[in-house]
Amino acid sequence: MNHPVASAKPALLTVDDDPGVSRAVARDLRRRYGEKYRIIRAESGESALEALRELKLRGDPVAVILADYRMPAMSGIEFLEKAMDLYPVARRVLLTAYADTDAAIEAINVIDLDYYLLKPWDPPEEKLYPVVDALLDAWASSERHPVEETKVIGHRWAARSSEVREFLARNQLSYRWYMSDEPEGERLLAAAGADGLRLPVVICPDGDVLVEPADTELGNRLGLRTSPSENFYDLVVVGGGPAGLGAAVYGASEGLRTALVERTATGGQAGQSSRIENYLGFPDGVSGAQLADRARRQATRFGAELITTRDVVALEVNGSARTVRFADGHTIDAHTVILATGVSYRRHPAPGIDELTGRGVFYGSAVTEAARCADQDVYIVGGANSAGQAAMYLARGARTVTIVVRAKSLEDSMSYYLIQQIQQNPRIRVRPCTEVVGVEGDGHLERIRLRDNAGGYEETVDAGFLFLFIGAAPRTEWLDGVVIRDEHGFVVSGPDLVVDGKAPSGWPLDRLPHHLETSVPGIFAAGDVRSESAKRVASAVGEGAMAVMLVHRYIGQP
């Protein structure tokens, strides 16, 4: 059950080092806006920042900030620049004397100033209120309207802290990160009544405190749907990558009662991509997160239920029903099921990898870690598109990015356009015929051991970040004994099941399996989890849509 978040009045904050002026501004604002807004005044930039920090801690919105230009310890421009970090979408006004108008005009570019107001502002009905009215209207109608933030306090090199941040980011849940050993993090822990020994600590927008929360607990408290609303559906889609989202959109839009079940976050591996440049209709490219978010919103608009943080562990055939079983023992039934679980990165066997995962070693792009890679030497293992996209993205801020591949070149596994971009980027280098044979560090990654297979030597390099994109494992062990899989665990479907014109053993129907249908009627496979699939975003989306067409055919005429 989700708890409603208390809605505080938005604040109007004014700061001026002259007490008389400060009181006058607050008085005029209160007279017109006091009923709907909180009026807060301060007499120095530092005290105003402290007030903003307290508001941020409570999750209270701030609509407009008015600051005097001439303040001795901290000018109005300096204050507004710092205030932007706390409330980036609050409207900003600079109070100036006529002699300071040039500085005010310059501040429009420096701090994205919304307006400068000349002193005196009498009568306020003519000089103050129209300005504030317009700013409040713009703030209220802005697409970037501030959302209530979740606060996460954790240790920089703690694996679970990294996982929580990644979970929130991939599910498009706004949060702010604080390190537990820095003053602001310590203050938040004290305010939350947490001892800091068990991390991460999550402070919800309504003030509730979660200590070392599981993903399901986070999802429940922050508004994600984690439980199905019905017991029976026309279609259950397992997996929320491009194939699963495509199936959910087409299934729901065509009137099927559709539920999509995802273990972590929609988007799959594609959702973690920093830039997809060869997807139809996006000539300038699109991030995986943007693509996933649009697809998620599209699916829900058509009525699909998107159920997250639920791990599917079994699939059963019960007469005409197909039963999906969750790790907690609960089940849902459906006429049909589409398997769209995609693939996972294979675990790297090198010594030290498991111990330092989440502590400088990451599987996939780990989008929340990109900012920490600034001015660092970063290593990436893998030669497919996901590795190339990550390299291009990280190279924006990292000092160097090194792609480590066992093959002689990238040409056999990476798209041509990405290879060209990598070759033209001076910060990226490729080390062919090389592999990681070990990692080391005291509590976090500090060194990587590399073996050059062509030269026959090993070396140790200093590095703080290692991102692994090594191969694809379908993780379909839970389907053992239910549907036919190939030797690598990928699900076999359609014509690949037919041998000498005959259906596979145990097939109960007179017809042969449909193109994406598995060895069990009414269970389909789409996307990367399917044997012999193309392993591209566009083809996965297409297979998801095609699977829905075959679902209709199955329901109408088995």
Coordinates of C-alpha atoms in Angstrom, one line a residue:
M1 CA 0.0 0.0 0.0
N2 CA 1.4 3.4 -1.0
H3 CA 1.2 6.2 1.5
P4 CA 0.1 9.6 0.3
V5 CA 2.8 12.3 0.4
A6 CA 1.8 15.4 2.3
S7 CA 1.6 18.4 0.0
A8 CA 3.3 21.5 1.5
K9 CA 2.7 25.0 0.3
P10 CA 5.3 26.1 -2.3
A11 CA 7.7 28.7 -0.8
L12 CA 8.7 32.2 -1.9
L13 CA 12.0 33.1 -0.5
T14 CA 13.5 36.6 -0.3
V15 CA 17.0 37.5 1.0
D16 CA 18.4 41.0 1.6
D17 CA 21.1 42.1 4.1
D18 CA 19.1 45.2 4.9
P19 CA 16.6 44.2 7.6
G20 CA 14.2 47.0 6.6
V21 CA 14.2 46.0 2.9
S22 CA 13.9 42.3 3.8
R23 CA 10.8 42.9 6.0
A24 CA 9.3 45.1 3.3
V25 CA 9.7 42.6 0.5
A26 CA 8.3 39.8 2.7
R27 CA 5.4 42.0 3.8
D28 CA 4.4 42.8 0.2
L29 CA 4.7 39.2 -0.9
R30 CA 2.7 37.9 2.1
R31 CA -0.1 40.4 1.5
R32 CA -0.8 39.0 -2.0
Y33 CA 0.5 35.4 -1.9
G34 CA 0.4 34.4 1.8
E35 CA -2.8 32.3 1.4
K36 CA -1.3 29.9 -1.2
Y37 CA 2.5 30.2 -0.6
R38 CA 4.9 30.2 2.3
I39 CA 6.8 33.4 2.6
I40 CA 10.3 32.9 3.9
R41 CA 12.8 35.7 4.4
A42 CA 16.6 35.8 5.3
E43 CA 19.1 38.5 5.8
S44 CA 22.2 36.8 4.4
G45 CA 23.1 34.4 1.6
E46 CA 24.3 31.8 4.0
S47 CA 21.2 31.8 6.1
A48 CA 19.0 31.7 3.0
L49 CA 21.0 28.7 1.7
E50 CA 20.5 27.0 5.1
A51 CA 16.7 27.6 4.8
L52 CA 16.7 26.1 1.3
R53 CA 18.6 23.0 2.6
E54 CA 16.0 22.5 5.3
L55 CA 13.2 22.8 2.7
K56 CA 15.0 20.3 0.5
L57 CA 15.4 17.9 3.4
R58 CA 11.6 18.0 4.0
G59 CA 10.9 17.7 0.3
D60 CA 9.1 21.1 0.2
P61 CA 8.9 22.9 -3.1
V62 CA 10.3 26.4 -3.8
A63 CA 8.7 28.4 -6.6
V64 CA 10.5 31.8 -6.6
I65 CA 13.7 33.1 -5.0
L66 CA 14.3 36.9 -4.8
A67 CA 17.8 38.0 -3.8
D68 CA 19.4 41.4 -3.4
Y69 CA 22.4 42.0 -5.6
R70 CA 24.6 43.9 -3.1
M71 CA 25.2 41.7 -0.1
P72 CA 28.6 41.9 1.7
A73 CA 29.5 38.2 2.4
M74 CA 27.8 36.7 -0.6
S75 CA 26.4 38.6 -3.6
G76 CA 23.0 37.9 -4.9
I77 CA 24.5 36.4 -8.0
E78 CA 26.7 34.1 -6.0
F79 CA 23.7 33.1 -3.8
L80 CA 21.4 32.4 -6.7
E81 CA 24.1 30.3 -8.4
K82 CA 24.3 28.1 -5.2
A83 CA 20.6 28.0 -4.9
M84 CA 20.3 26.5 -8.4
D85 CA 22.0 23.4 -7.1
L86 CA 19.2 22.9 -4.5
Y87 CA 16.2 24.1 -6.5
P88 CA 17.2 24.2 -10.2
V89 CA 13.6 25.0 -11.5
A90 CA 12.7 27.7 -9.0
R91 CA 12.3 31.1 -10.7
R92 CA 15.1 33.5 -9.9
V93 CA 14.8 37.3 -9.4
L94 CA 17.6 39.8 -8.7
L95 CA 16.8 43.0 -6.7
T96 CA 19.0 45.7 -8.0
A97 CA 19.6 49.5 -7.8
Y98 CA 19.6 51.4 -11.1
A99 CA 23.4 51.6 -11.0
D100 CA 23.6 47.8 -11.0
T101 CA 21.5 47.0 -14.1
D102 CA 24.5 46.1 -16.2
A103 CA 25.5 43.4 -13.7
A104 CA 21.9 42.2 -13.6
I105 CA 21.8 41.9 -17.4
E106 CA 25.1 39.9 -17.3
A107 CA 23.6 37.6 -14.7
I108 CA 20.9 36.6 -17.1
N109 CA 23.5 34.4 -18.9
V110 CA 25.5 33.5 -15.8
I111 CA 22.8 32.1 -13.6
D112 CA 19.9 31.9 -16.1
L113 CA 18.2 34.8 -14.3
D114 CA 14.4 35.0 -14.9
Y115 CA 14.0 38.7 -14.1
Y116 CA 15.7 41.6 -12.4
L117 CA 13.7 44.1 -10.4
L118 CA 14.7 47.7 -9.7
K119 CA 14.4 49.2 -6.2
P120 CA 12.1 50.7 -5.1
W121 CA 9.2 48.5 -6.3
D122 CA 6.4 50.8 -5.1
P123 CA 3.6 50.5 -5.9
P124 CA 3.8 46.7 -5.8
E125 CA 0.6 46.3 -7.6
E126 CA 2.3 47.8 -10.7
K127 CA 6.0 46.8 -10.3
L128 CA 6.2 43.7 -8.1
Y129 CA 3.0 41.6 -8.4
P130 CA 2.8 41.4 -12.2
V131 CA 6.3 40.1 -12.3
V132 CA 5.8 37.5 -9.6
D133 CA 2.4 36.5 -11.1
A134 CA 4.1 35.7 -14.4
L135 CA 6.9 33.8 -12.7
L136 CA 4.5 31.7 -10.6
D137 CA 2.4 30.9 -13.7
A138 CA 5.6 29.8 -15.6
W139 CA 6.8 27.7 -12.6
A140 CA 3.4 26.0 -12.2
S141 CA 3.0 25.1 -15.9
S142 CA 6.6 24.2 -16.6
E143 CA 7.2 20.7 -18.0
R144 CA 10.2 20.6 -15.6
H145 CA 7.9 21.1 -12.6
P146 CA 9.9 20.0 -9.5
V147 CA 9.2 16.6 -8.2
E148 CA 9.5 15.5 -4.6
E149 CA 12.9 13.9 -4.2
T150 CA 14.0 10.8 -2.5
K151 CA 17.3 11.1 -0.6
V152 CA 19.8 8.2 -0.6
I153 CA 22.6 8.2 1.9
G154 CA 25.3 5.6 1.4
H155 CA 28.9 4.7 1.2
R156 CA 30.7 5.5 -2.1
W157 CA 32.2 2.0 -2.5
A158 CA 29.3 0.0 -1.1
A159 CA 27.8 -2.4 -3.7
R160 CA 24.2 -2.1 -2.3
S161 CA 24.4 1.7 -2.3
S162 CA 25.3 1.6 -6.0
E163 CA 22.5 -0.9 -6.7
V164 CA 19.9 1.3 -5.0
R165 CA 21.0 4.3 -7.0
E166 CA 20.9 2.3 -10.2
F167 CA 17.4 1.0 -9.4
L168 CA 16.0 4.5 -8.8
A169 CA 17.6 6.0 -11.9
R170 CA 16.5 3.2 -14.2
N171 CA 12.9 3.5 -12.9
Q172 CA 12.9 7.2 -13.5
L173 CA 12.5 7.9 -9.8
S174 CA 14.0 11.3 -8.7
Y175 CA 16.6 11.1 -6.0
R176 CA 19.5 12.9 -4.5
W177 CA 22.7 11.1 -3.4
Y178 CA 24.6 11.9 -0.2
M179 CA 27.8 10.2 0.9
S180 CA 27.6 9.0 4.5
D181 CA 31.0 10.3 5.5
E182 CA 30.4 13.9 4.3
P183 CA 28.8 16.6 6.5
E184 CA 25.4 16.8 4.6
G185 CA 25.1 13.0 4.7
E186 CA 25.9 12.9 8.4
R187 CA 23.3 15.6 9.1
L188 CA 20.7 13.7 7.1
L189 CA 21.5 10.4 9.0
A190 CA 21.2 12.3 12.3
A191 CA 17.9 13.9 11.2
A192 CA 16.6 10.5 10.1
G193 CA 17.6 8.9 13.4
A194 CA 19.9 6.4 11.6
D195 CA 23.2 5.3 13.1
G196 CA 25.0 5.0 9.7
L197 CA 26.2 1.5 10.4
R198 CA 23.6 0.0 8.1
L199 CA 23.6 1.6 4.7
P200 CA 22.1 2.7 2.4
V201 CA 19.5 4.8 4.2
V202 CA 16.6 6.1 2.0
I203 CA 14.5 9.0 3.1
C204 CA 11.2 9.0 1.2
P205 CA 9.5 12.3 0.1
D206 CA 7.0 12.0 3.0
G207 CA 9.9 11.6 5.5
D208 CA 9.7 7.9 6.1
V209 CA 13.1 6.3 6.5
L210 CA 14.1 2.9 4.9
V211 CA 17.3 1.2 6.1
E212 CA 18.9 -1.2 3.7
P213 CA 15.7 -1.5 1.7
A214 CA 15.1 -4.3 -0.9
D215 CA 14.0 -3.3 -4.4
T216 CA 10.4 -4.4 -3.7
E217 CA 10.2 -2.2 -0.6
L218 CA 11.6 0.7 -2.5
G219 CA 9.2 0.2 -5.4
N220 CA 6.2 0.0 -3.0
R221 CA 7.1 3.1 -1.1
L222 CA 7.9 5.2 -4.2
G223 CA 4.9 4.5 -6.3
L224 CA 5.8 1.6 -8.6
R225 CA 3.3 -1.1 -9.3
T226 CA 4.7 -4.2 -7.7
S227 CA 1.6 -6.4 -7.6
P228 CA -0.9 -7.4 -10.3
S229 CA -4.5 -6.1 -10.0
E230 CA -6.0 -9.3 -11.4
N231 CA -5.5 -13.0 -11.3
F232 CA -6.1 -13.7 -14.9
Y233 CA -5.0 -11.9 -18.1
D234 CA -5.2 -12.4 -21.8
L235 CA -1.4 -11.9 -22.1
V236 CA 1.5 -11.9 -19.6
V237 CA 4.8 -10.6 -20.9
V238 CA 7.8 -11.7 -18.9
G239 CA 10.6 -9.1 -19.3
G240 CA 10.6 -5.4 -19.9
G241 CA 13.3 -4.9 -22.5
P242 CA 12.5 -3.6 -26.0
A243 CA 10.8 -6.9 -27.0
G244 CA 8.7 -6.9 -23.9
L245 CA 7.7 -3.3 -24.1
G246 CA 6.9 -3.7 -27.8
A247 CA 4.6 -6.6 -26.9
A248 CA 3.0 -4.7 -24.1
V249 CA 2.2 -1.7 -26.3
Y250 CA 0.7 -3.7 -29.1
G251 CA -1.1 -6.2 -26.8
A252 CA -2.8 -3.5 -24.7
S253 CA -3.5 -1.2 -27.8
E254 CA -5.4 -4.1 -29.4
G255 CA -7.6 -4.8 -26.5
L256 CA -5.8 -7.6 -24.7
R257 CA -5.7 -7.5 -20.9
T258 CA -2.0 -7.3 -20.7
A259 CA 0.5 -7.4 -17.8
L260 CA 4.2 -7.0 -18.2
V261 CA 6.4 -8.4 -15.4
E262 CA 9.9 -7.0 -14.9
R263 CA 12.5 -7.9 -12.2
T264 CA 14.3 -4.6 -12.0
A265 CA 13.4 -1.9 -14.4
T266 CA 12.0 -1.6 -17.9
G267 CA 14.4 -1.1 -20.8
G268 CA 16.7 -4.1 -20.3
Q269 CA 20.2 -3.7 -21.5
A270 CA 19.1 -1.3 -24.2
G271 CA 17.7 0.9 -21.4
Q272 CA 21.2 1.4 -20.0
S273 CA 22.6 2.5 -23.3
S274 CA 23.8 6.1 -23.4
R275 CA 23.1 6.6 -27.1
I276 CA 21.3 4.4 -29.7
E277 CA 22.0 6.0 -33.1
N278 CA 20.7 3.4 -35.5
Y279 CA 17.1 3.1 -34.3
L280 CA 14.6 4.0 -36.9
G281 CA 13.0 7.5 -36.5
F282 CA 15.8 9.0 -34.3
P283 CA 18.3 10.6 -36.7
D284 CA 20.2 12.3 -33.9
G285 CA 20.1 9.2 -31.7
V286 CA 18.2 8.5 -28.5
S287 CA 19.3 7.3 -25.1
G288 CA 18.1 3.9 -24.0
A289 CA 16.5 5.5 -20.9
Q290 CA 14.5 7.9 -23.1
L291 CA 13.4 5.1 -25.4
A292 CA 12.4 2.9 -22.5
D293 CA 10.5 5.8 -20.7
R294 CA 8.5 6.6 -23.9
A295 CA 7.6 3.0 -24.4
R296 CA 6.7 2.5 -20.8
R297 CA 4.4 5.6 -20.8
Q298 CA 2.9 4.4 -24.1
A299 CA 2.1 1.0 -22.8
T300 CA 0.5 2.3 -19.6
R301 CA -1.6 4.8 -21.6
F302 CA -3.1 1.9 -23.6
G303 CA -3.9 0.1 -20.3
A304 CA -1.1 -2.4 -19.8
E305 CA 0.0 -3.1 -16.2
L306 CA 3.7 -2.8 -15.7
I307 CA 4.7 -4.8 -12.6
T308 CA 8.2 -4.3 -11.4
T309 CA 10.5 -5.9 -8.7
R310 CA 8.9 -9.3 -9.3
D311 CA 11.1 -12.2 -10.1
V312 CA 9.5 -14.9 -12.2
V313 CA 10.9 -18.3 -11.2
A314 CA 8.6 -20.8 -12.9
L315 CA 6.1 -21.2 -15.8
E316 CA 3.5 -23.9 -15.7
V317 CA 0.8 -25.3 -18.0
N318 CA -2.5 -25.8 -16.3
G319 CA -5.0 -26.9 -18.9
S320 CA -5.7 -23.9 -21.1
A321 CA -4.1 -21.5 -18.6
R322 CA -0.5 -20.6 -18.6
T323 CA 0.7 -19.9 -15.0
V324 CA 3.5 -17.5 -14.1
R325 CA 5.0 -18.1 -10.7
F326 CA 6.9 -15.5 -8.7
A327 CA 9.7 -16.0 -6.2
D328 CA 7.4 -15.2 -3.3
G329 CA 5.1 -18.0 -4.3
H330 CA 2.3 -15.8 -5.8
T331 CA 1.1 -16.6 -9.3
I332 CA -0.9 -15.1 -12.1
D333 CA -2.6 -16.9 -15.0
A334 CA -3.1 -16.0 -18.6
H335 CA -4.3 -17.3 -21.9
T336 CA -0.9 -16.6 -23.4
V337 CA 2.7 -15.8 -22.3
I338 CA 5.4 -14.0 -24.2
L339 CA 8.9 -14.7 -23.0
A340 CA 11.0 -11.5 -23.5
T341 CA 13.5 -11.8 -20.7
G342 CA 16.5 -10.8 -22.9
V343 CA 20.0 -11.7 -21.8
S344 CA 22.3 -10.9 -19.0
Y345 CA 26.0 -10.2 -19.1
R346 CA 28.1 -13.2 -18.3
R347 CA 30.0 -13.1 -15.0
H348 CA 33.7 -12.5 -15.4
P349 CA 35.8 -15.3 -14.0
A350 CA 39.0 -13.2 -13.2
P351 CA 40.1 -13.2 -9.5
G352 CA 38.8 -10.2 -7.5
I353 CA 35.9 -9.4 -9.8
D354 CA 33.2 -10.7 -7.6
E355 CA 34.6 -9.0 -4.5
L356 CA 34.9 -5.6 -6.2
T357 CA 31.6 -5.6 -8.1
G358 CA 29.8 -2.5 -7.2
R359 CA 33.1 -1.1 -5.9
G360 CA 34.5 0.2 -9.1
V361 CA 33.7 -2.9 -11.1
F362 CA 30.3 -2.8 -12.9
Y363 CA 28.4 -5.0 -15.3
G364 CA 26.8 -2.9 -18.0
S365 CA 26.9 0.9 -18.3
A366 CA 26.0 1.7 -14.6
V367 CA 24.6 5.1 -15.7
T368 CA 24.8 6.5 -12.1
E369 CA 28.6 6.0 -12.0
A370 CA 29.3 8.1 -15.2
A371 CA 29.8 11.4 -13.3
R372 CA 32.3 9.8 -11.0
C373 CA 34.5 8.8 -14.0
A374 CA 35.4 12.4 -14.7
D375 CA 39.2 12.8 -15.1
Q376 CA 39.6 9.1 -14.5
D377 CA 41.2 6.3 -16.5
V378 CA 38.3 4.0 -17.4
Y379 CA 38.5 0.4 -18.8
I380 CA 35.7 -1.3 -20.7
V381 CA 35.7 -5.0 -21.5
G382 CA 33.7 -6.1 -24.6
G383 CA 33.5 -5.5 -28.3
A384 CA 29.7 -5.2 -29.0
N385 CA 27.6 -2.1 -29.6
S386 CA 26.8 -1.7 -25.9
A387 CA 30.5 -1.4 -25.1
G388 CA 31.1 1.0 -27.9
Q389 CA 28.2 3.2 -26.8
A390 CA 29.4 3.2 -23.3
A391 CA 32.9 4.2 -24.4
M392 CA 31.7 7.2 -26.4
Y393 CA 29.6 8.3 -23.5
L394 CA 32.2 8.0 -20.8
A395 CA 34.9 9.6 -23.0
R396 CA 33.0 12.9 -22.6
G397 CA 34.4 13.3 -19.1
A398 CA 37.0 10.6 -18.5
R399 CA 40.7 11.3 -19.0
T400 CA 41.1 8.1 -21.0
V401 CA 38.8 5.2 -22.0
T402 CA 40.4 1.8 -23.0
I403 CA 38.4 -0.9 -24.7
V404 CA 39.8 -4.3 -24.0
V405 CA 38.8 -7.1 -26.4
R406 CA 40.1 -10.6 -27.0
A407 CA 39.5 -10.4 -30.7
K408 CA 42.0 -8.9 -33.2
S409 CA 39.6 -6.0 -33.9
L410 CA 36.1 -4.6 -33.3
E411 CA 34.9 -5.2 -36.8
D412 CA 33.3 -8.6 -36.3
S413 CA 31.1 -7.5 -33.4
M414 CA 30.5 -3.8 -33.5
S415 CA 28.5 -1.6 -35.9
Y416 CA 30.5 0.3 -38.5
Y417 CA 29.3 3.8 -37.4
L418 CA 30.5 3.1 -33.8
I419 CA 33.9 1.9 -34.9
Q420 CA 34.3 5.1 -36.9
Q421 CA 33.4 7.3 -34.0
I422 CA 35.8 5.4 -31.7
Q423 CA 38.6 5.8 -34.1
Q424 CA 38.1 9.5 -34.3
N425 CA 37.9 10.1 -30.5
P426 CA 41.4 10.9 -29.1
R427 CA 40.4 9.8 -25.6
I428 CA 39.5 6.2 -26.6
R429 CA 42.0 3.5 -27.4
V430 CA 41.4 -0.1 -28.2
R431 CA 43.6 -3.0 -26.9
P432 CA 43.0 -6.0 -29.1
C433 CA 44.0 -9.6 -28.2
T434 CA 43.9 -8.6 -24.6
E435 CA 41.9 -9.8 -21.6
V436 CA 41.5 -8.9 -17.9
V437 CA 43.1 -11.6 -15.7
G438 CA 42.6 -10.0 -12.3
V439 CA 41.6 -6.9 -10.4
E440 CA 42.9 -5.6 -7.1
G441 CA 42.1 -2.9 -4.6
D442 CA 41.6 -2.1 -0.9
G443 CA 37.9 -2.0 -0.6
H444 CA 37.5 -0.7 -4.2
L445 CA 39.1 -1.1 -7.6
E446 CA 42.6 0.3 -7.8
R447 CA 44.4 -1.9 -10.3
I448 CA 43.7 -4.2 -13.2
R449 CA 45.9 -7.0 -14.4
L450 CA 45.9 -7.4 -18.2
R451 CA 47.3 -10.2 -20.4
D452 CA 48.3 -9.4 -24.0
N453 CA 47.8 -12.6 -25.8
A454 CA 49.5 -11.5 -28.9
G455 CA 52.7 -10.3 -27.1
G456 CA 52.6 -13.0 -24.5
Y457 CA 53.1 -10.7 -21.5
E458 CA 51.1 -9.4 -18.5
E459 CA 51.0 -5.9 -17.0
T460 CA 49.2 -4.1 -14.2
V461 CA 47.5 -0.8 -14.8
D462 CA 46.1 1.7 -12.3
A463 CA 42.3 2.3 -12.8
G464 CA 39.3 3.2 -10.7
F465 CA 36.6 2.0 -12.9
L466 CA 36.0 -1.2 -15.0
F467 CA 32.8 -1.8 -17.0
L468 CA 32.1 -5.3 -18.2
F469 CA 30.1 -6.1 -21.4
I470 CA 31.1 -9.7 -21.9
G471 CA 28.7 -11.9 -23.9
A472 CA 25.1 -12.7 -23.4
A473 CA 23.6 -15.4 -21.2
P474 CA 19.8 -16.0 -21.4
R475 CA 19.4 -17.0 -17.8
T476 CA 16.5 -19.4 -18.7
E477 CA 17.2 -22.1 -16.2
W478 CA 13.7 -21.6 -14.7
L479 CA 12.2 -22.8 -18.0
D480 CA 14.0 -26.2 -17.8
G481 CA 11.5 -29.0 -18.6
V482 CA 8.9 -26.5 -19.9
V483 CA 10.0 -25.4 -23.3
I484 CA 12.8 -26.5 -25.6
R485 CA 16.0 -24.5 -25.4
D486 CA 19.2 -24.8 -27.4
E487 CA 22.6 -25.8 -26.0
H488 CA 23.2 -22.2 -24.9
G489 CA 19.9 -21.8 -23.1
F490 CA 18.1 -19.7 -25.7
V491 CA 14.5 -20.6 -26.4
V492 CA 13.8 -22.4 -29.6
S493 CA 10.7 -21.3 -31.5
G494 CA 8.7 -21.6 -34.8
P495 CA 10.3 -23.3 -37.8
D496 CA 13.4 -24.2 -35.7
L497 CA 11.2 -26.7 -33.8
V498 CA 10.1 -28.5 -37.0
V499 CA 12.1 -31.4 -38.1
D500 CA 11.2 -33.2 -41.4
G501 CA 7.9 -31.3 -41.4
K502 CA 6.9 -32.7 -38.0
A503 CA 6.2 -30.8 -34.8
P504 CA 8.4 -31.5 -31.7
S505 CA 7.7 -34.4 -29.5
G506 CA 4.8 -33.7 -27.1
W507 CA 3.2 -31.0 -29.3
P508 CA -0.6 -31.5 -28.8
L509 CA -2.1 -29.6 -31.7
D510 CA -2.7 -30.6 -35.3
R511 CA -1.0 -27.5 -36.7
L512 CA 2.7 -26.7 -36.6
P513 CA 4.0 -24.0 -34.1
H514 CA 3.6 -20.4 -35.2
H515 CA 6.7 -18.5 -36.1
L516 CA 7.6 -17.2 -32.6
E517 CA 5.7 -20.0 -30.7
T518 CA 7.7 -22.2 -28.4
S519 CA 7.3 -26.0 -28.0
V520 CA 4.3 -25.2 -25.7
P521 CA 1.2 -23.8 -27.5
G522 CA 0.3 -20.3 -26.3
I523 CA 3.9 -19.5 -25.0
F524 CA 5.9 -17.3 -27.4
A525 CA 9.5 -16.0 -27.4
A526 CA 10.6 -12.6 -28.6
G527 CA 13.8 -10.6 -28.6
D528 CA 17.3 -11.7 -27.5
V529 CA 16.1 -14.7 -25.4
R530 CA 15.0 -16.4 -28.6
S531 CA 17.4 -18.7 -30.4
E532 CA 18.8 -17.3 -33.6
S533 CA 17.4 -13.8 -33.0
A534 CA 19.2 -10.7 -34.4
K535 CA 20.2 -9.2 -31.0
R536 CA 19.3 -5.7 -32.1
V537 CA 16.8 -3.2 -30.5
A538 CA 14.8 -2.7 -33.7
S539 CA 14.4 -6.4 -34.3
A540 CA 13.4 -7.1 -30.7
V541 CA 10.6 -4.5 -30.9
G542 CA 9.4 -6.0 -34.1
E543 CA 9.4 -9.5 -32.7
G544 CA 7.4 -8.2 -29.7
A545 CA 4.8 -6.8 -32.0
M546 CA 4.7 -9.9 -34.2
A547 CA 4.3 -12.1 -31.2
V548 CA 1.1 -10.2 -30.3
M549 CA -0.3 -10.9 -33.7
L550 CA 0.4 -14.6 -33.2
V551 CA -1.2 -14.4 -29.7
H552 CA -4.4 -13.2 -31.4
R553 CA -4.2 -16.0 -33.8
Y554 CA -3.7 -18.5 -31.0
I555 CA -6.6 -17.2 -28.9
G556 CA -8.9 -17.1 -32.0
Q557 CA -8.0 -20.5 -33.3
P558 CA -5.5 -22.7 -31.4

